[in-house]
Coordinates of N, CA and C and ligand atoms in Angstrom, one line a residue:
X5 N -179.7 30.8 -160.0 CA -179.4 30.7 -161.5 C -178.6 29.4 -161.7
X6 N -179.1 28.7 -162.9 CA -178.3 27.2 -163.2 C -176.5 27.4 -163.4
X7 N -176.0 27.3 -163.1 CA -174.5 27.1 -163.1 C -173.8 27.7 -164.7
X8 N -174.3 26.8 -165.5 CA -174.1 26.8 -166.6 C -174.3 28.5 -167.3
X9 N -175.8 28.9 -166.9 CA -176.1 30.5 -166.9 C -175.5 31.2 -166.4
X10 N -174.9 31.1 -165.3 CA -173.9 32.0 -164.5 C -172.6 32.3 -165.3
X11 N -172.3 31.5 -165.9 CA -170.9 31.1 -166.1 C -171.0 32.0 -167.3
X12 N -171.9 31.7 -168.0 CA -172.5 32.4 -169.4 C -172.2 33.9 -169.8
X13 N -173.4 34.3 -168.5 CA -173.5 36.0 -168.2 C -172.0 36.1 -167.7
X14 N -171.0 35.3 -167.1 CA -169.9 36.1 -166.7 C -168.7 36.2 -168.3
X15 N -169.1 35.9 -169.1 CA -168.1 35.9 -170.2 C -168.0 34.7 -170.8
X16 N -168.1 33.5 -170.3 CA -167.2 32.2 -170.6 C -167.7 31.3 -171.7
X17 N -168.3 32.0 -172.6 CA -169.1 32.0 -173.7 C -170.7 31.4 -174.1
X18 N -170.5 30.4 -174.8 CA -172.0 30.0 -175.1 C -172.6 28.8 -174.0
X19 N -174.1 28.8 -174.3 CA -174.1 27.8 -172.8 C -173.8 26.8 -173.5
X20 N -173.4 25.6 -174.9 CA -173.2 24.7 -175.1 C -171.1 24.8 -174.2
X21 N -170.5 26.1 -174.7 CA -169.2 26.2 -174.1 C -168.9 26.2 -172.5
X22 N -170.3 26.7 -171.9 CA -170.5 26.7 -170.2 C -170.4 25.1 -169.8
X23 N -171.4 24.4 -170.6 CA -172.0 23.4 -170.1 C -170.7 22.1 -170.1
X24 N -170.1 22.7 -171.3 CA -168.5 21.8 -171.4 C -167.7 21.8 -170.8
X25 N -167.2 22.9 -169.8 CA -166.4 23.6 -168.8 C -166.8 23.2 -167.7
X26 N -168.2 23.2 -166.9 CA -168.5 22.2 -166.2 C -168.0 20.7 -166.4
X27 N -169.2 20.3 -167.4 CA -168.4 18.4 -167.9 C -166.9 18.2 -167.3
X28 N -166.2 19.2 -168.1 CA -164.8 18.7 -168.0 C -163.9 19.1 -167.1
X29 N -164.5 19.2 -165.9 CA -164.2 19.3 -164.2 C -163.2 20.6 -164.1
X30 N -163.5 21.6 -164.9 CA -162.8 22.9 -165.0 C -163.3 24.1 -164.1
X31 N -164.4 23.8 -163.4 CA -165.1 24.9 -162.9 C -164.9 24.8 -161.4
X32 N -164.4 25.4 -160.7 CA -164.2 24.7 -159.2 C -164.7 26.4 -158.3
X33 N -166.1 25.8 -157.3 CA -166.9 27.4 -156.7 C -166.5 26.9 -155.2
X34 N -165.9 27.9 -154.9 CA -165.2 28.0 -153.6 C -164.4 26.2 -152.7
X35 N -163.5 26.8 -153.7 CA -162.4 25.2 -153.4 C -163.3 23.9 -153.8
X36 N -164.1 23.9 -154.0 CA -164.7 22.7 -154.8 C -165.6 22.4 -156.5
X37 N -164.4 21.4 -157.1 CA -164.9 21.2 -158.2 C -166.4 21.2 -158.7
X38 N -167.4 22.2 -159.5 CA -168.2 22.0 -160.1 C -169.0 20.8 -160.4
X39 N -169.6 19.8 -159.9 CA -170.2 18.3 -161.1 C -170.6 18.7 -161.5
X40 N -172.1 19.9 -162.0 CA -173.4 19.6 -162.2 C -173.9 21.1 -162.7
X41 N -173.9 21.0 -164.6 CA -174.0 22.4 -164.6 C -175.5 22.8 -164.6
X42 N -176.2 22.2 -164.2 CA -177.4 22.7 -164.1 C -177.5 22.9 -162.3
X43 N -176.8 23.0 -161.5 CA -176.8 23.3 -159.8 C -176.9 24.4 -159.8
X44 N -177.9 24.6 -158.8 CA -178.6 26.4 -158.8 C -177.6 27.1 -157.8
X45 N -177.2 28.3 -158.6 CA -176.5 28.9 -157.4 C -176.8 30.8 -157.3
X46 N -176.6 31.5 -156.5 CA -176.9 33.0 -156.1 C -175.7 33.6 -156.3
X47 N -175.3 34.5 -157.5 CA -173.5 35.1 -156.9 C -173.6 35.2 -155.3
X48 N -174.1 35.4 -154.8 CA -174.0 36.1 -153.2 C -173.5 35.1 -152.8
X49 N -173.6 33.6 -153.3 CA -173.0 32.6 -152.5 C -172.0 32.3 -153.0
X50 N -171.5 32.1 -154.1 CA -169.9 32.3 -155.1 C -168.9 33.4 -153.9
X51 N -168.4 32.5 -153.5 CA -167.0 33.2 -153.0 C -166.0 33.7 -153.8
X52 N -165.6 32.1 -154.5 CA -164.6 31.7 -155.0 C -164.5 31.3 -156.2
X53 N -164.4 31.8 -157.3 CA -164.7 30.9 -159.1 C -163.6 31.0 -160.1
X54 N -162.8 29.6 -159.9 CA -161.7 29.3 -160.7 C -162.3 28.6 -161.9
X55 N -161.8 29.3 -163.1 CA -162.5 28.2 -164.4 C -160.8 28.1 -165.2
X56 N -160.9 26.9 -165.5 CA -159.8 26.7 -166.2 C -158.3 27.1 -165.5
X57 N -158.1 26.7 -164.0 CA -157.0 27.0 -163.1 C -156.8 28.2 -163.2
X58 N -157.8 29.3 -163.3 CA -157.8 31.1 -163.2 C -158.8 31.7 -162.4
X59 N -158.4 32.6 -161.7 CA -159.7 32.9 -160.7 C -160.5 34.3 -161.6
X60 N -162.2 33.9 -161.3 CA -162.2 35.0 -161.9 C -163.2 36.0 -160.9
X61 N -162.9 37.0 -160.4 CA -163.7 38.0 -159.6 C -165.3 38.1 -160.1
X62 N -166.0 37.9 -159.9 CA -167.4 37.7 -160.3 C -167.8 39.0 -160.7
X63 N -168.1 38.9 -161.8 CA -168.7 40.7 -162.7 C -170.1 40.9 -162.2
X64 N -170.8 42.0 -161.2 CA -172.1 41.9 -160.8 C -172.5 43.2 -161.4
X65 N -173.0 43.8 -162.7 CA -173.6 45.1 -162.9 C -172.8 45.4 -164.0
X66 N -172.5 46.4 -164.6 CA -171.9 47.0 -165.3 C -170.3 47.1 -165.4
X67 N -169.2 46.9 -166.5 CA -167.9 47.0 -166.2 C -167.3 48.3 -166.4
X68 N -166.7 48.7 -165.3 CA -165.9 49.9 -165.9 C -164.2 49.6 -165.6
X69 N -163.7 50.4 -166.6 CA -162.0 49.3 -167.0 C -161.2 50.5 -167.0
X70 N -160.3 50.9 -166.7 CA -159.2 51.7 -167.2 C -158.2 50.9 -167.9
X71 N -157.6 51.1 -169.2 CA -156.3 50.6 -169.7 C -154.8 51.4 -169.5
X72 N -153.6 51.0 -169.6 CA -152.4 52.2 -170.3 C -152.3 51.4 -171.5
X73 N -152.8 52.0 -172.3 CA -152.6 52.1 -173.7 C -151.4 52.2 -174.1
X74 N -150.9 51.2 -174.8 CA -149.3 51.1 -175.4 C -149.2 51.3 -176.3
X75 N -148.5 52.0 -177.4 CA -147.9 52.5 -178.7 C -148.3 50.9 -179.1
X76 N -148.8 51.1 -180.8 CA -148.9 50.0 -181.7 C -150.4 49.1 -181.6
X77 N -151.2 49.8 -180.8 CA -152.2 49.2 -180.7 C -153.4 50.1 -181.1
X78 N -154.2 49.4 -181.8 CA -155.3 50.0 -182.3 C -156.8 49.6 -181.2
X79 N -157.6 51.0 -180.8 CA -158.2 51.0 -180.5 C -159.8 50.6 -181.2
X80 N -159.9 49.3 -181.8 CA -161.1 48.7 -183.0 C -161.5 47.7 -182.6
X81 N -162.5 47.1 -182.2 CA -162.6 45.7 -182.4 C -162.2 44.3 -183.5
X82 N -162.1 45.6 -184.5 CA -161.5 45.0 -185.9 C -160.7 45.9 -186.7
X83 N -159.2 45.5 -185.6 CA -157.3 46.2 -186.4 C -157.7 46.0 -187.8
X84 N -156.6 47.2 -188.0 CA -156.8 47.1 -189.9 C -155.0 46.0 -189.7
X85 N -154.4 46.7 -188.7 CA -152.7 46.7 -188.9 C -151.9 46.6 -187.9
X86 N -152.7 47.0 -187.1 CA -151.8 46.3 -185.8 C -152.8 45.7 -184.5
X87 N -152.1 45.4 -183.3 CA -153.4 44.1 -182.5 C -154.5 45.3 -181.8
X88 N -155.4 44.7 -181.4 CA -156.6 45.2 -181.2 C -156.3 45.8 -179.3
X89 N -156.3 46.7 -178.9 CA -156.7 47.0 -177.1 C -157.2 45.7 -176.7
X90 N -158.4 45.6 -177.2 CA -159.0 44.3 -176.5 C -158.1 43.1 -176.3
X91 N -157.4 43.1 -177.4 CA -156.6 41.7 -177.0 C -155.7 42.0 -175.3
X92 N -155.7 43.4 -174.9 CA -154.8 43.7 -173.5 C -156.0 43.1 -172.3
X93 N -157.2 42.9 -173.2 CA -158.2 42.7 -171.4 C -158.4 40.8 -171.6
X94 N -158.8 40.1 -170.8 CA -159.5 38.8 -170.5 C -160.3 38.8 -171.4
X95 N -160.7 38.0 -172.1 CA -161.1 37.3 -173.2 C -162.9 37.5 -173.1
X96 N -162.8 37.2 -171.7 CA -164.1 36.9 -171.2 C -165.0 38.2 -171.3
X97 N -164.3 39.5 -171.4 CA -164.9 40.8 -171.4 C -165.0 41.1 -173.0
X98 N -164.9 40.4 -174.2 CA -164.7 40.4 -174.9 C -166.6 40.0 -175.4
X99 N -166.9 38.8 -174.2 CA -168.2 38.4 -174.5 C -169.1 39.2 -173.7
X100 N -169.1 40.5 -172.9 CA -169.6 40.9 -172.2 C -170.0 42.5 -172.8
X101 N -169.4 43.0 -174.0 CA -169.6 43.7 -175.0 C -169.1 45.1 -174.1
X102 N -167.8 44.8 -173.9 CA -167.0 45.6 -173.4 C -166.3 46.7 -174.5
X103 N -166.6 48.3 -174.7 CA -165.8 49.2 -175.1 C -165.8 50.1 -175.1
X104 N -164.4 50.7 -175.6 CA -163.8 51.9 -175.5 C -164.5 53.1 -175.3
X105 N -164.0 54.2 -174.6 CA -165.0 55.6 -174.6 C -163.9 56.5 -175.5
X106 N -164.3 56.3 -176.3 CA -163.6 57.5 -177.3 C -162.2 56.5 -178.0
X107 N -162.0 56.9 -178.5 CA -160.5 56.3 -178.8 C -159.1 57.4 -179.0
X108 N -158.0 56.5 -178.9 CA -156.8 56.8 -179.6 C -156.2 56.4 -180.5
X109 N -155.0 57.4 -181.2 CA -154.6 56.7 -182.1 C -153.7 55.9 -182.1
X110 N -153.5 54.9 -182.9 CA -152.4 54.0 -182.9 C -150.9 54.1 -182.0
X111 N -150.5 55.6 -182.3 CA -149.4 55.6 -181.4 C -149.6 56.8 -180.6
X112 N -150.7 56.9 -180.0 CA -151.3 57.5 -178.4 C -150.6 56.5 -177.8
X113 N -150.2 57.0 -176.1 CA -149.9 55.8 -175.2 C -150.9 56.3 -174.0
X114 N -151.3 55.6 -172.8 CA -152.1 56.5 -171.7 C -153.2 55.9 -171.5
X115 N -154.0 56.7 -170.6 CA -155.3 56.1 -170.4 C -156.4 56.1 -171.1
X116 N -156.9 54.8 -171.6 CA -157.9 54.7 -172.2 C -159.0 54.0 -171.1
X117 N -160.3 54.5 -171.2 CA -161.4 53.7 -170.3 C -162.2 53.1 -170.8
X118 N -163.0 51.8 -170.6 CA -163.9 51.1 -171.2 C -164.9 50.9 -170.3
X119 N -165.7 50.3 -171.2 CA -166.9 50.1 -170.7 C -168.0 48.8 -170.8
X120 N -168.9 48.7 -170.3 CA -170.2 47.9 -171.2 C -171.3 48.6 -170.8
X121 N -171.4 49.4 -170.3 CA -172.2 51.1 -170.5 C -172.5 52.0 -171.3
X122 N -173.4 51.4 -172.3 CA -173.7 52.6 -173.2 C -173.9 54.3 -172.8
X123 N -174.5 54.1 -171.5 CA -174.9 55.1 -170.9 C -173.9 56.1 -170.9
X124 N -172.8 55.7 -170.1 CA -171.6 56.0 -170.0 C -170.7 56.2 -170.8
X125 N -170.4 55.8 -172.1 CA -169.9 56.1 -173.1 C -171.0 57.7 -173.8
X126 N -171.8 57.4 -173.6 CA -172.6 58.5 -174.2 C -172.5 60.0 -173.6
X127 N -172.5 59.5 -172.4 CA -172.3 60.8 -171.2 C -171.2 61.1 -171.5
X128 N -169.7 60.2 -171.4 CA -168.6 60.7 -171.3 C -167.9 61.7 -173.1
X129 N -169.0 61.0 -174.1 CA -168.4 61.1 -175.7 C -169.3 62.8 -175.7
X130 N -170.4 63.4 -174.9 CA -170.9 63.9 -174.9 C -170.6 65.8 -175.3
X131 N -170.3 66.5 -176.4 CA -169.8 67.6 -176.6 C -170.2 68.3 -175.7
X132 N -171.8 67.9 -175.1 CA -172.1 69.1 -174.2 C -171.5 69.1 -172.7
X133 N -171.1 67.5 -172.7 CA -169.9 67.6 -171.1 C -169.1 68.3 -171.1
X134 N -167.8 68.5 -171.8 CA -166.7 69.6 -172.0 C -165.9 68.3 -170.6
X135 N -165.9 67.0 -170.9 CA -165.2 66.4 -169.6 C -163.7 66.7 -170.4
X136 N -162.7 67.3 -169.0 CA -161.4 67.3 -169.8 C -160.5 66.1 -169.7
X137 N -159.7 66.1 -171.0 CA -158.7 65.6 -171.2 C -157.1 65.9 -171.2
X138 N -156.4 65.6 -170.3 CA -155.2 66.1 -170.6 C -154.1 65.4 -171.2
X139 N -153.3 65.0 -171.6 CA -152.1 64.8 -172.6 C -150.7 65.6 -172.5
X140 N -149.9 64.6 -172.4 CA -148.5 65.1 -172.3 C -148.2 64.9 -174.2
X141 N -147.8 66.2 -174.5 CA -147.4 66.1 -176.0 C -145.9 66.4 -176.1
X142 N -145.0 65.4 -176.8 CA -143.6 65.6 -176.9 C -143.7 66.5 -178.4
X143 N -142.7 67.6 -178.5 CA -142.8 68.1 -179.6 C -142.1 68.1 -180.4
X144 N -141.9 68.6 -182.0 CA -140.5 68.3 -182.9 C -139.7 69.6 -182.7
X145 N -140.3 70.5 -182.2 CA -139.5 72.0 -182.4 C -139.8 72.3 -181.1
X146 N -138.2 73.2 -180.1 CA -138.8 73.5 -179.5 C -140.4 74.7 -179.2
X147 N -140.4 74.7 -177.9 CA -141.9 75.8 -177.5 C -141.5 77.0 -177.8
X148 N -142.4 78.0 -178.3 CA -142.2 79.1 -178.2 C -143.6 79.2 -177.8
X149 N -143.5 80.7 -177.2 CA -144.8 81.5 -176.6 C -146.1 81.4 -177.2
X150 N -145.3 81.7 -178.8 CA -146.1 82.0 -179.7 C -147.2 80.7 -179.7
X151 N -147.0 79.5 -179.8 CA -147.2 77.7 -179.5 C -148.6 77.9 -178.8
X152 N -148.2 78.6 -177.1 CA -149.2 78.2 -176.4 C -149.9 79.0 -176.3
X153 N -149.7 80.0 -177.1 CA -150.9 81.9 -177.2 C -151.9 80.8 -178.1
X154 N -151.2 80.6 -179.4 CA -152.5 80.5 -180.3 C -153.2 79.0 -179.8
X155 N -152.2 78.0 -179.0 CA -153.6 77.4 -178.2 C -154.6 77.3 -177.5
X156 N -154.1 78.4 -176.8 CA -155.0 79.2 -175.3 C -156.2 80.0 -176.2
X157 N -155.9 80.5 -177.2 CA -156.4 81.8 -178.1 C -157.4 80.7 -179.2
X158 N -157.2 79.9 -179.6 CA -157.7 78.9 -180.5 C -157.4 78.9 -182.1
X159 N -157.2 77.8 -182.5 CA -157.0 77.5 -184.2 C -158.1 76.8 -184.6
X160 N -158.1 77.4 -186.4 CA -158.7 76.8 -187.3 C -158.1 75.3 -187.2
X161 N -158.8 74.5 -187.7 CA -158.7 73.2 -187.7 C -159.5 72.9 -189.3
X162 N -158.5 72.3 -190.4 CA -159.3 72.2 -191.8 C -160.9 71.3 -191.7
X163 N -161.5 71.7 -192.6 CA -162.8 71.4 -192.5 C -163.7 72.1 -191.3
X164 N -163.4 72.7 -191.0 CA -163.9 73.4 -189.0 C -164.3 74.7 -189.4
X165 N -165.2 75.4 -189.5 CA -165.0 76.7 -189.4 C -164.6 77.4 -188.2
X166 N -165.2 76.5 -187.3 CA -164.6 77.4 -186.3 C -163.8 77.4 -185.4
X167 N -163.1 78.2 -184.4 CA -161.8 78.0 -183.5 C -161.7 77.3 -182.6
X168 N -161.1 76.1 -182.3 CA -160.7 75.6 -181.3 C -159.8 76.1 -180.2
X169 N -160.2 75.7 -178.9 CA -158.8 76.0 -177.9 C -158.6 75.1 -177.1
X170 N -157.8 75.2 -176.7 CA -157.1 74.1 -175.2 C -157.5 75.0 -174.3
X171 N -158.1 74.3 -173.0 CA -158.1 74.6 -171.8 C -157.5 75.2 -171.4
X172 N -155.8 74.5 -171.3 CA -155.2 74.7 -170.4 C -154.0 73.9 -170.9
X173 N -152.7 75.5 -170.9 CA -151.2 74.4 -171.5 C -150.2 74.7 -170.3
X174 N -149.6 73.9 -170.7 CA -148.6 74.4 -169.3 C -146.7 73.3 -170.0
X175 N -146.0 74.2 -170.3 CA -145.3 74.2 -170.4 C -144.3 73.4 -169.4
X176 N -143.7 72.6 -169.8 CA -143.0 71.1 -169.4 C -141.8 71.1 -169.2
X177 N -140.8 71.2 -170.6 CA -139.4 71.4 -170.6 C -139.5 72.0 -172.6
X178 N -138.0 72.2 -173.1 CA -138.1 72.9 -174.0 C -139.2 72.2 -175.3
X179 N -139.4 70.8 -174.8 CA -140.1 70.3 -176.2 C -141.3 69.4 -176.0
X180 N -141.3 69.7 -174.6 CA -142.8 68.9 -173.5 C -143.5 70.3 -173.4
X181 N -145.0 70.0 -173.5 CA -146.5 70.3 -172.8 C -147.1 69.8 -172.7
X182 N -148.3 70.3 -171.6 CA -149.1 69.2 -171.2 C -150.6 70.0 -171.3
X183 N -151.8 69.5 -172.1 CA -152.4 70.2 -172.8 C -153.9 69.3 -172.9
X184 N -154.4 70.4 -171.6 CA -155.8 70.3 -171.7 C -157.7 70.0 -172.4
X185 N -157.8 69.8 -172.9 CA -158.8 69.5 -174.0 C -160.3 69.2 -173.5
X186 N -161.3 69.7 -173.9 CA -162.6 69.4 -173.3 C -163.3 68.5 -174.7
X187 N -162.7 68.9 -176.0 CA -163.5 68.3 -176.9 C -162.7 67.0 -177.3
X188 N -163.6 66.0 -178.4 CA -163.1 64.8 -178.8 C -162.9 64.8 -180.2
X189 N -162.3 66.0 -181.3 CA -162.1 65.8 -182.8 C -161.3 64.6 -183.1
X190 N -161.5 64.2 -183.6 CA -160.5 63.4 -185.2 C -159.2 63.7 -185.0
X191 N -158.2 63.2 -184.1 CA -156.5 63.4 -184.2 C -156.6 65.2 -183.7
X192 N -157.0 65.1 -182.8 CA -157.5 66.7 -182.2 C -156.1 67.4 -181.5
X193 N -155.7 67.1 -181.0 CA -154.4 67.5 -180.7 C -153.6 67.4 -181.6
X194 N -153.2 66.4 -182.0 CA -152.2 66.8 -183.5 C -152.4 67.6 -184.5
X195 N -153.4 67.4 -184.5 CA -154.1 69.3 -185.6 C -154.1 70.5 -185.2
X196 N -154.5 70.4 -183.9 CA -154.4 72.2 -183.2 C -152.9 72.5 -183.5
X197 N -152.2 71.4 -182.8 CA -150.3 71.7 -182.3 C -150.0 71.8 -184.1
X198 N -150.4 71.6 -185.0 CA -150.1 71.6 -186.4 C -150.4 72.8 -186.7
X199 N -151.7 73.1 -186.0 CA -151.8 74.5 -186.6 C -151.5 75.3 -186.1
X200 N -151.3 75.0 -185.3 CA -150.2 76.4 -184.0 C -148.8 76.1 -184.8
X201 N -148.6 75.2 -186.0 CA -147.2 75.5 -186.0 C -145.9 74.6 -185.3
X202 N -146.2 73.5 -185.0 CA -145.2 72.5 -184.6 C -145.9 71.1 -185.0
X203 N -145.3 70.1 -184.3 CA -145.6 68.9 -184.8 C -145.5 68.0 -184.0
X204 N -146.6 67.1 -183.5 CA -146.5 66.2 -182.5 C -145.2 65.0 -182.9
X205 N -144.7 64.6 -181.5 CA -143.6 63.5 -181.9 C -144.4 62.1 -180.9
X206 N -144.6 62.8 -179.9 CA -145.2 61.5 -179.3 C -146.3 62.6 -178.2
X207 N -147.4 61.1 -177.9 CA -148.4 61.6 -177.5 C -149.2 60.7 -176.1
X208 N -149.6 61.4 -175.3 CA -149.4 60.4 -174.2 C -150.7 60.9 -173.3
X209 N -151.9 60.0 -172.8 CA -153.2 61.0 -172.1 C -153.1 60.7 -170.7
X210 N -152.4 61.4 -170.1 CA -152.9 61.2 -168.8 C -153.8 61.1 -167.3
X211 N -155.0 62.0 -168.1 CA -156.1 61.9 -167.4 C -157.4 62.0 -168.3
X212 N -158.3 61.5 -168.2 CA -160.1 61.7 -168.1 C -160.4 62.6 -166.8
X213 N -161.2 63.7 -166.8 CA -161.9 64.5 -165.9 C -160.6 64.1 -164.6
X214 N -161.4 63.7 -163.4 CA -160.4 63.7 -162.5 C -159.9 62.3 -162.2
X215 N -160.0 61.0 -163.2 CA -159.3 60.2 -162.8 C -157.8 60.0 -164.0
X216 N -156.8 59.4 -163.0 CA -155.5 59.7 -163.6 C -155.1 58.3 -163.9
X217 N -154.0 58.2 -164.8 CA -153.3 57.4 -165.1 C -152.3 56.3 -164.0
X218 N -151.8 57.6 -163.4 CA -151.2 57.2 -161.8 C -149.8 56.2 -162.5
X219 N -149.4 55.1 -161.7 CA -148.1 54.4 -162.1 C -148.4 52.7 -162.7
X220 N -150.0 53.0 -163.1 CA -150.0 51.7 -163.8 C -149.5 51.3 -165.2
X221 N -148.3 50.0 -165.1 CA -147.4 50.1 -166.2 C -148.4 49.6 -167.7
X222 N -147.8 49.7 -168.7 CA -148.3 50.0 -169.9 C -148.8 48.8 -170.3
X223 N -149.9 48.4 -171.0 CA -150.0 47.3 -171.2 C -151.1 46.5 -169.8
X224 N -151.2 47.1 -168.9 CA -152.0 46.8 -167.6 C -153.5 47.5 -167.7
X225 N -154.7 46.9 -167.0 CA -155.6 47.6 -166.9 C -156.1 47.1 -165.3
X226 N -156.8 48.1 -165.1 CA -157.8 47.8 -163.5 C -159.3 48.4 -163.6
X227 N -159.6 47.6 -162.3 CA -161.1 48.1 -162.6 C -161.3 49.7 -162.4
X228 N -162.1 50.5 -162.7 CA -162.4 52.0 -162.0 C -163.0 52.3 -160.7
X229 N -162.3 52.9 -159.8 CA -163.2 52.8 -157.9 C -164.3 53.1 -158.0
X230 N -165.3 53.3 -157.2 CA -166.4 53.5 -156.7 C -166.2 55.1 -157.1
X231 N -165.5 55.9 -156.5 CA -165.3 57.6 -156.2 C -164.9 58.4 -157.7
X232 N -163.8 57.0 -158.7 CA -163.6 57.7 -159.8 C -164.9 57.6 -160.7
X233 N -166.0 56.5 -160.2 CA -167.1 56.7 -161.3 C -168.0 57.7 -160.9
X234 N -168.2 58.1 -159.4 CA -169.3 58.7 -158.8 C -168.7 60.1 -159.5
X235 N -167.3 60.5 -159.8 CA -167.1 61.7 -160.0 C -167.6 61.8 -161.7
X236 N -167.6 61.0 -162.5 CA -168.9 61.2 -163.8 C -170.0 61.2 -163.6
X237 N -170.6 61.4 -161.8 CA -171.7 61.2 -161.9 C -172.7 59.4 -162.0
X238 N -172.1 58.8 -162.2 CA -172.1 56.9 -162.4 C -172.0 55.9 -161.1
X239 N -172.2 55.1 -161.0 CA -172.2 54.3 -160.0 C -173.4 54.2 -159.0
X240 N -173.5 53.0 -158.1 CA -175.0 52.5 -157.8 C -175.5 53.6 -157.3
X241 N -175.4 53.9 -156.6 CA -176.4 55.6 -155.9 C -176.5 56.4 -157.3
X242 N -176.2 56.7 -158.4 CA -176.9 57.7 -159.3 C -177.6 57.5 -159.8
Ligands
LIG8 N1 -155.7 63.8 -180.1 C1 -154.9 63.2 -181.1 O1 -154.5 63.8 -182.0 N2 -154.8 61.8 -181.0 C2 -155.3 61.1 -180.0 O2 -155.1 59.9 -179.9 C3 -156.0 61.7 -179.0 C4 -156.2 63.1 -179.1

């Protein structure tokens, strides 16, 4: 594939913007500067691809992304009010039509996953998956019993006729739980815990099915392993 095309499919925008990046001795494949954006090359043979003094790991197939979602960011490609998630990843995944699997709200903090997998977003958004979600919820009042019965037990949710429940709560300290969820409603957790009768203060996801958040600081994203995608069933062998 011509140089310039490579560069293209990897993010680095239009081929008139590839072909420029070459020109202007920006592109350097395995310790040596680029001349010639039409030189044919195989990822297989790309070691090494610095564009613009940044290295960038060569994207071969599909992206899958974990973020920690930081308070004040809106999960949109287009914020009404505050900056976009996207602005936390490389620019370059931006051209690669990289997004979100489900969203949070504004002041959710935690893991959020991306994609450029429709497939994958569809499997994972899927009501008939029941893939869970867990969430550490800070509360305004402390817990009473009563809290995690009618979670476990399920609540009306307005407009809903019918009852929702949490999987699975487990009680934290006097004003922490941590609160299991298979479905994806509209502010779904802060409505049940509303209608159970308290009030979310802060809100925080710490896992998708079985991949976790772990100690990546806020504001950071990494790729997803091999084993965390195979466990949605995803990755080359499926
Ligand atoms: N439930 C909510 O209420 N908000 C979120 O961001 C996620 C789940």
């Amino acid at each position: 594939m011509e140089l310039y095309r490579l560069l293209q499919q990897q993010g680095f925008g239009s081929r008139k913007e590839c072909r420029k990046l070459v020109e202007y001795g920006l592109v350097e494949i395995n310790g040596e500067v680029a001349e010639d954006y039409r030189q044919e090359y195989l990822p297989a043979d790309i070691e090494e691809l610095v564009v613009d003094g940044e290295p960038w790991p060569l994207q071969d197939g599909a992206i899958y992304l974990l973020l920690h979602k930081p308070d004040g960011y809106e999960t949109s490609h287009k914020p009404m009010h505050h900056p976009s998630v996207y602005t936390l990843l490389p620019w370059q995944f931006g051209n690669l039509g990289i997004s979100a699997v489900g969203r949070l709200d504004v002041d959710t903090t935690g893991l959020l996953l991306l994609t450029n997998d429709g497939q994958f977003v569809h499997a994972l958004s899927s009501p008939k998956r029941h893939v869970p979600k867990c969430y550490e919820v800070t509360l305004k009042h402390p817990v009473l019993d009563d809290l995690v019965r009618h979670l476990l037990a399920g609540v009306f949710l307005k407009d809903d006729n019918e009852k929702i429940a949490a999987d699975q709560v487990e009680v934290v300290d006097e004003i922490t739980i941590r609160m299991t969820i298979t479905q994806g409603k509209y502010h779904q957790v802060k409505r049940m815990v509303a209608a159970a009768g308290n009030r979310v203060m802060d809100l925080h996801r710490l896992s998708v099915g079985s991949v976790v958040l772990g100690d990546l600081d806020e504001g950071q994203w990494r790729y997803l392993e091999a084993d965390e995608l195979a466990s949605f069933g995803f990755g080359p062998d499926k």
